[in-house]
Short mmCIF file of C-alpha atoms in Angstrom, two decimals:
data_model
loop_
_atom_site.label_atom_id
_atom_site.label_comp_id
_atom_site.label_asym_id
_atom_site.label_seq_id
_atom_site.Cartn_x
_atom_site.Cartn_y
_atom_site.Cartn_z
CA UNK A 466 -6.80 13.79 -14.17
CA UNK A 467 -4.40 14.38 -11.32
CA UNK A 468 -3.76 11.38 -9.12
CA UNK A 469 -5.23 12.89 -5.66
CA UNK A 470 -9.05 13.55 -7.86
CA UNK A 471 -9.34 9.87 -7.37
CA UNK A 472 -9.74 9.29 -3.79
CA UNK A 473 -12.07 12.43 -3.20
CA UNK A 474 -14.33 11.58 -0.43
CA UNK A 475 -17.74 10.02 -1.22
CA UNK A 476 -19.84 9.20 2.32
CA UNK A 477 -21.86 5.99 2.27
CA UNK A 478 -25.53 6.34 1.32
CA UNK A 479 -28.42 5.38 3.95
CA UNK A 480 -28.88 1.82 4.61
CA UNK A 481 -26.36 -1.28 3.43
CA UNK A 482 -23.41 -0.13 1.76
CA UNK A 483 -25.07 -2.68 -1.42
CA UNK A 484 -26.59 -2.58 -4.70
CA UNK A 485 -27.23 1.25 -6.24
CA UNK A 486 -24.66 2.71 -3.85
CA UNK A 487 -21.73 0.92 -5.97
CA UNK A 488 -22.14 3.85 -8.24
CA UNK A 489 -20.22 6.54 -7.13
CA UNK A 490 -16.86 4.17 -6.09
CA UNK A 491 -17.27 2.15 -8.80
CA UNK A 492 -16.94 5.32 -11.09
CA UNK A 493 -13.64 6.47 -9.29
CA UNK A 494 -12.06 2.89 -10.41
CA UNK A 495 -13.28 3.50 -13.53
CA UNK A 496 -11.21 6.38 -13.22
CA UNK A 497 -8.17 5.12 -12.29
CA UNK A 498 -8.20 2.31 -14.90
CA UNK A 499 -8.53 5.32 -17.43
CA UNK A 500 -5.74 7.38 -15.34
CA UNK A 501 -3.31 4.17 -15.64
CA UNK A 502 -3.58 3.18 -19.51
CA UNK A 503 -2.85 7.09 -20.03
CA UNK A 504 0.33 6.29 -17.76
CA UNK A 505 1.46 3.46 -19.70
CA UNK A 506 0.65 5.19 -23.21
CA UNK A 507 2.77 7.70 -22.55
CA UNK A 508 6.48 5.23 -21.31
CA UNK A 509 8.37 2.67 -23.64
CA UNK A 510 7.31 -0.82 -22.51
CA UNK A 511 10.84 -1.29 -20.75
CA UNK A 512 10.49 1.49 -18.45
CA UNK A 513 10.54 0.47 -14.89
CA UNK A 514 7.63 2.18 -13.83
CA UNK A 515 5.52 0.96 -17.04
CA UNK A 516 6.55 -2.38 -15.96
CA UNK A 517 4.25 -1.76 -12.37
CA UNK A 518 1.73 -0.17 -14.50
CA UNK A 519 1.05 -2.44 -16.67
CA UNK A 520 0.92 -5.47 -13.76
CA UNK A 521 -1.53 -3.09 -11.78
CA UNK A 522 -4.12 -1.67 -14.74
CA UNK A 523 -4.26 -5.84 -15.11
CA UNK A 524 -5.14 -6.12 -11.13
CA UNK A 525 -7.40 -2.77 -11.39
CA UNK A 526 -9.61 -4.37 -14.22
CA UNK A 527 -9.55 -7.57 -12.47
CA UNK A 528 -10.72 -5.93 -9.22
CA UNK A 529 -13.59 -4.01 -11.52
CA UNK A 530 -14.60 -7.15 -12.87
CA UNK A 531 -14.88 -8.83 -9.69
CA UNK A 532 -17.12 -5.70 -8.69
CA UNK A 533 -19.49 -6.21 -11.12
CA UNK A 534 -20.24 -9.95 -10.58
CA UNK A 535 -24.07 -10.23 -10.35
CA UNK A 536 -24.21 -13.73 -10.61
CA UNK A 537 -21.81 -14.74 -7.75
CA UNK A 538 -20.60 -11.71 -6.17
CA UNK A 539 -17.18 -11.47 -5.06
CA UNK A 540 -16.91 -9.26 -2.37
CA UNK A 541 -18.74 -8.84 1.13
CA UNK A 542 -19.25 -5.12 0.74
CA UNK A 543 -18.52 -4.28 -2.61
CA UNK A 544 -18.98 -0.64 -2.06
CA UNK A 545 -16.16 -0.53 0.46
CA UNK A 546 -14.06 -2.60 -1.71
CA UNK A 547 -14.48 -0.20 -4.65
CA UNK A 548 -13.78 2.87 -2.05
CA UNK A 549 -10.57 1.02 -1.08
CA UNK A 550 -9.43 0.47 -4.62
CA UNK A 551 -9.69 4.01 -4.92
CA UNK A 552 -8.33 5.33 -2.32
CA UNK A 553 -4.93 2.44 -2.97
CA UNK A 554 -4.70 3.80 -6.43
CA UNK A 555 -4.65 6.89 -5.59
CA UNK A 556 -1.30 6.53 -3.60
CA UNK A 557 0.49 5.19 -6.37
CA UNK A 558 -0.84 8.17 -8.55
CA UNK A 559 0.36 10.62 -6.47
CA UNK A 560 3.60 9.61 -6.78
CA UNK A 561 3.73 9.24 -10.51
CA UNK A 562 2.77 13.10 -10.54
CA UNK A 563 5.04 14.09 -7.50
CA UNK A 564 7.85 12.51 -10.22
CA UNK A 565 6.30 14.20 -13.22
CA UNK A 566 6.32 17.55 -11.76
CA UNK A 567 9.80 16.96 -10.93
CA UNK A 568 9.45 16.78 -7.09
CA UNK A 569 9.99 13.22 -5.03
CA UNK A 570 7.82 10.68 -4.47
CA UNK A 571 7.97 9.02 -1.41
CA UNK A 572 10.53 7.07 -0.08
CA UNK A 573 9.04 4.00 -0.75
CA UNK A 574 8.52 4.61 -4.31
CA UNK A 575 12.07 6.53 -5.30
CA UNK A 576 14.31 3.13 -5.92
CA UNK A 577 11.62 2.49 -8.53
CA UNK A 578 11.04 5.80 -10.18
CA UNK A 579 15.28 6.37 -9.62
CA UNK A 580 16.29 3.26 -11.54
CA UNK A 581 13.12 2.67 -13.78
CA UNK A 582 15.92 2.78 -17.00
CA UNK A 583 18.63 0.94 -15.53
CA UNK A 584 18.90 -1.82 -18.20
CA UNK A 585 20.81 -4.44 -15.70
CA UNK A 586 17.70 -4.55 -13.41
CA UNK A 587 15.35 -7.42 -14.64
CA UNK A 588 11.35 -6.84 -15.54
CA UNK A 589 10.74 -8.39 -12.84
CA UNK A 590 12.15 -6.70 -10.56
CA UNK A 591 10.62 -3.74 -11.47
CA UNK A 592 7.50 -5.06 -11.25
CA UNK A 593 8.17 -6.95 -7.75
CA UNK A 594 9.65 -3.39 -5.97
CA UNK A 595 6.56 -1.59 -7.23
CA UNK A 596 4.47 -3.92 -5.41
CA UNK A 597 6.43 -3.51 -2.69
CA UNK A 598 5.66 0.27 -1.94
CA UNK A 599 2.06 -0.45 -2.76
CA UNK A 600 1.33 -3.08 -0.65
CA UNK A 601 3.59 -2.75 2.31
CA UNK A 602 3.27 0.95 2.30
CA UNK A 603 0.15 2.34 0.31
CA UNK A 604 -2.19 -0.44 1.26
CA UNK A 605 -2.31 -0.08 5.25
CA UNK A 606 -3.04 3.63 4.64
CA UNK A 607 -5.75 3.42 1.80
CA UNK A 608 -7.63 1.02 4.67
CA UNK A 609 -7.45 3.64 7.06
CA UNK A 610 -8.52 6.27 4.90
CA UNK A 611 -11.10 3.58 3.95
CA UNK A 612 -12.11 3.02 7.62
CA UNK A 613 -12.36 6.72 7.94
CA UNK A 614 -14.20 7.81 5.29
CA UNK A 615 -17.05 4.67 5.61
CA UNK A 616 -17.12 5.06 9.56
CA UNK A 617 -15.87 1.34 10.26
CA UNK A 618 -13.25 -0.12 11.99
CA UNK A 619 -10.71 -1.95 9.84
CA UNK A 620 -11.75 -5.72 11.05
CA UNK A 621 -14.96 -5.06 9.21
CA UNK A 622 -12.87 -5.08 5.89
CA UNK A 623 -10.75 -8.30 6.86
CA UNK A 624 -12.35 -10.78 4.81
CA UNK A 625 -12.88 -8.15 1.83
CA UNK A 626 -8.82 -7.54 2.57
CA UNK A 627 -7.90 -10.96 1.90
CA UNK A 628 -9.80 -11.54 -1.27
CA UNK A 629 -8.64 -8.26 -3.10
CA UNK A 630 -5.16 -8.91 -2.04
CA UNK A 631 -5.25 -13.03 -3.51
CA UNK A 632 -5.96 -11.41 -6.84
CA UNK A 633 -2.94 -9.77 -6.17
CA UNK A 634 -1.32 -12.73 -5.25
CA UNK A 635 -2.59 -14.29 -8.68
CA UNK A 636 -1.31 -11.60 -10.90
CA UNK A 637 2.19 -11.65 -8.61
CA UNK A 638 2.41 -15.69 -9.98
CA UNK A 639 1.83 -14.56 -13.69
CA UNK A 640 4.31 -12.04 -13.93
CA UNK A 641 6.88 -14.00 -12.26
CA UNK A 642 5.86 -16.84 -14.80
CA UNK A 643 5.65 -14.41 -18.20
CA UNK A 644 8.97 -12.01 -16.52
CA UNK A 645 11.62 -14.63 -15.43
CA UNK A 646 14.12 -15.67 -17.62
CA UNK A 647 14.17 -19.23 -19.29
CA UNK A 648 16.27 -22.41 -19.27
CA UNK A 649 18.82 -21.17 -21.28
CA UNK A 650 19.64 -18.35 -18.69
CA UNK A 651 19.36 -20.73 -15.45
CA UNK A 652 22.78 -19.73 -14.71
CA UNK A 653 22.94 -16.20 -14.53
CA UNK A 654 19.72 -16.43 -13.51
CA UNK A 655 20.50 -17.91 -10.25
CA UNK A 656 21.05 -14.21 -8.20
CA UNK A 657 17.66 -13.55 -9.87
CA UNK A 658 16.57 -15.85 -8.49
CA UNK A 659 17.42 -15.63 -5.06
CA UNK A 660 16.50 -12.24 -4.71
CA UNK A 661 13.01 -12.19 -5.89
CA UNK A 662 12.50 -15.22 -4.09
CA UNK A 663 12.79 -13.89 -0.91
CA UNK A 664 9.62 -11.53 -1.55
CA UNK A 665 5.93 -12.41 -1.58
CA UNK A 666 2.75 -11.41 -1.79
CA UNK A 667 1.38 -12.69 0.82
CA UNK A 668 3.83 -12.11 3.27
CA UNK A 669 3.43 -8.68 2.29
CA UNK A 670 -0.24 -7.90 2.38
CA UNK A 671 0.24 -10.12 6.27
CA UNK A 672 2.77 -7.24 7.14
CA UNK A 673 0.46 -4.57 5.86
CA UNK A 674 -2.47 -5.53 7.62
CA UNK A 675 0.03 -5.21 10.95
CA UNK A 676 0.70 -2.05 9.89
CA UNK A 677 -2.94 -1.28 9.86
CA UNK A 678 -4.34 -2.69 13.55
CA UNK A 679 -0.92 -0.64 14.63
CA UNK A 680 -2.02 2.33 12.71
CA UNK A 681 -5.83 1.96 14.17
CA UNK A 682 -4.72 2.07 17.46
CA UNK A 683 -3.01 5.06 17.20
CA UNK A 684 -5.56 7.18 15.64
CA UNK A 685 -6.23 8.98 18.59
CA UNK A 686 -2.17 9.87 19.45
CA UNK A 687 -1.47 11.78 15.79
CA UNK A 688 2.55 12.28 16.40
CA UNK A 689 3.23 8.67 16.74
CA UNK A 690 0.99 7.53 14.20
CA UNK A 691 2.59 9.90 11.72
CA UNK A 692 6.21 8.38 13.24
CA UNK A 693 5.20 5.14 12.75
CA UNK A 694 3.62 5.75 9.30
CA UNK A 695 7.41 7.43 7.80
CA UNK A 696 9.53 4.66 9.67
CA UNK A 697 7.08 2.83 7.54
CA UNK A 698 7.87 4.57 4.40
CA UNK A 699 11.11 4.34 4.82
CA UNK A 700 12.11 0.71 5.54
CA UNK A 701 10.10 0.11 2.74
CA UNK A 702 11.98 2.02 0.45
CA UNK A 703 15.02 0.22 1.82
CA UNK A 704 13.54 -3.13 0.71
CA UNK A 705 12.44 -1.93 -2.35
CA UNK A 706 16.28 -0.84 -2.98
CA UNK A 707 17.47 -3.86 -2.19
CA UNK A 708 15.13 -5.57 -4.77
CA UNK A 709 15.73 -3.70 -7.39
CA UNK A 710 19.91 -4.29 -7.25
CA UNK A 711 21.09 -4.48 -10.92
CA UNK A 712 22.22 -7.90 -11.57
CA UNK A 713 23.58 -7.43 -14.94
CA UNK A 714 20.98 -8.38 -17.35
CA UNK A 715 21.48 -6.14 -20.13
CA UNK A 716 20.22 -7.25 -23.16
CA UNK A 717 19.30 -10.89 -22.43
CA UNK A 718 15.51 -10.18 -21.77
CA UNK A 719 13.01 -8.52 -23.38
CA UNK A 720 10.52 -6.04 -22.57
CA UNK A 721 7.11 -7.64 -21.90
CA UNK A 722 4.44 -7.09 -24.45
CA UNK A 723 1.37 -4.32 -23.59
CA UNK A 724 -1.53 -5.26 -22.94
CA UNK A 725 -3.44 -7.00 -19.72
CA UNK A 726 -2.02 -10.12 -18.47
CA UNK A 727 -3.69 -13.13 -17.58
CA UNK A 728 -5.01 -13.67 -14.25
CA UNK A 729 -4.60 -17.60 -13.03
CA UNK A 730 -7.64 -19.19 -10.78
CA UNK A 731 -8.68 -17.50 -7.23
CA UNK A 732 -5.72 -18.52 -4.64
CA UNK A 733 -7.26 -18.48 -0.52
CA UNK A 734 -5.96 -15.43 1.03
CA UNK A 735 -5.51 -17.14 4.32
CA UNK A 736 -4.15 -20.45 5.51
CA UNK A 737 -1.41 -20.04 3.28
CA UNK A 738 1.65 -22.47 3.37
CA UNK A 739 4.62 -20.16 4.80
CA UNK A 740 7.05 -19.61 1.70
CA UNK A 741 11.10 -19.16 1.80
CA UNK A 742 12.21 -15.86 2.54
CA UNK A 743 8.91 -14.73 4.13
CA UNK A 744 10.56 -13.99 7.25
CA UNK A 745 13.49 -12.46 5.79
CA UNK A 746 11.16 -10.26 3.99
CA UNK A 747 9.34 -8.92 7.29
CA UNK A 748 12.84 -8.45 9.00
CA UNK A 749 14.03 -6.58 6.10
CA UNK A 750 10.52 -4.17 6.39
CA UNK A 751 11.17 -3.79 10.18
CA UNK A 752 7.91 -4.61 11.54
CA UNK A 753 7.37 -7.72 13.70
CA UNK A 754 6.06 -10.58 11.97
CA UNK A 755 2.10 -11.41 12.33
#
């Protein structure tokens, strides 16, 4: 299935985007979760890129399951949600196949897919950089081809927004828990450390959803929304660089095992307590802080 079949428009049914209209979006993530364990069948569990795919087929079966829920639904609109899931996937397919056919992917996914076998880059910096892209770049987008295709302005997906991104804040916690290394590496561990430190999830899902009321508002003045949407592209691909800088690691960890990682309990998505090296992180993406 080629990454772009996933986001193919579906319109929203008469009536409340609720119940029997789940159908069609919820069969596209079905999709993707299929599209994504063919991905990571197909690359040795060290590979870079395997590392992200493997961290993100555990958020896309999350994100199903949440779906589902009949006894306490999860989400507001759970048709829009499973649109948006979509449509986010979708982005990071795309660039798996621009790299499989041997073209480029976009700039904020080419430190990733360019150093994905560089054994003195840590796991988990692989899997940090490739959230990077998707969240700081991919996510603002997918809402605004979300927006677009449903006929709603993005503030009618805020709340929605903040609860699929704290399951991606609870996944971010688990593989920084399974992925970093232990005692007996504290000390060379220390650069790790540092460097991963100064990224987070929620600091970047805050930046992305700048990047989407900036986006909005330029909808109707195409030149400088496609301006602001590569300066977008590429300062993240300049952060993403940055975390991925080999810090000589070479055989002291392993590869993490297949398979779908554990999700830890729901985390709020706002009202957050401001973490180190959130600001450093929004400086270093070159949008303004929210």
């Amino acid at each position: 299935m080629p990454g772009g079949a996933v986001t193919a428009a579906v319109g929203p049914g008469p009536g409340p985007r609720l119940g029997p209209g789940l159908g069609p979006g919820l069969g596209k993530v079905d999709g993707v979760i299929g599209r994504l364990r063919e991905i990571g069948a197909g690359l040795p569990g060290g590979d870079g890129v395997a590392v992200f795919n493997r961290m993100y087929l555990t958020v896309t079966e999350t994100v199903r399951d949440r779906l589902t829920a009949c006894d306490r639904p999860y989400f507001a609109d759970p048709v829009a949600m499973a649109e948006l899931d979509a449509a986010f996937a979708g982005r990071y397919l795309l660039a798996v196949d621009a790299d499989a056919a041997g073209g480029r992917p976009p700039a904020c996914w080419r430190p990733l897919f360019e150093l994905r076998a560089d054994p003195d880059v840590h796991p988990v910096q692989f899997a940090l950089a490739g959230m990077n892209a998707h969240i700081q770049h991919d996510l603002p987008l997918a809402v605004l081809d979300t927006c677009h295709r449903l006929g709603c302005p993005p503030d009618e997906l805020a709340g929605d927004y903040d609860r699929i991104n704290g399951l991606l804040a609870e996944v971010e916690t688990t593989v920084r828990e399974q992925l970093m290394p232990g005692p007996d590496l504290l000390e060379r561990a220390e650069p790790l450390t540092h460097r991963v430190g100064a990224w987070s999830v929620d600091a970047a899902r805050e930046t992305a959803w700048t990047s989407v009321l900036a986006l909005w508002e330029l909808r109707g003045v195409p030149l400088a929304a496609a301006a602001l949407a590569a300066a977008l592209d590429g300062s993240v691909g300049l952060l993403g660089r940055a975390l991925l800088t080999p810090l000589g690691f070479h055989g002291t960890t392993a590869a993490p095992a297949p398979g779908r990682l554990p999700v830890a309990g729901n985390r709020p998505g706002v009202g957050r307590t401001p973490r180190p090296g959130d600001q450093a992180q929004l400086e270093c993406s070159g949008l303004p802080s929210a």
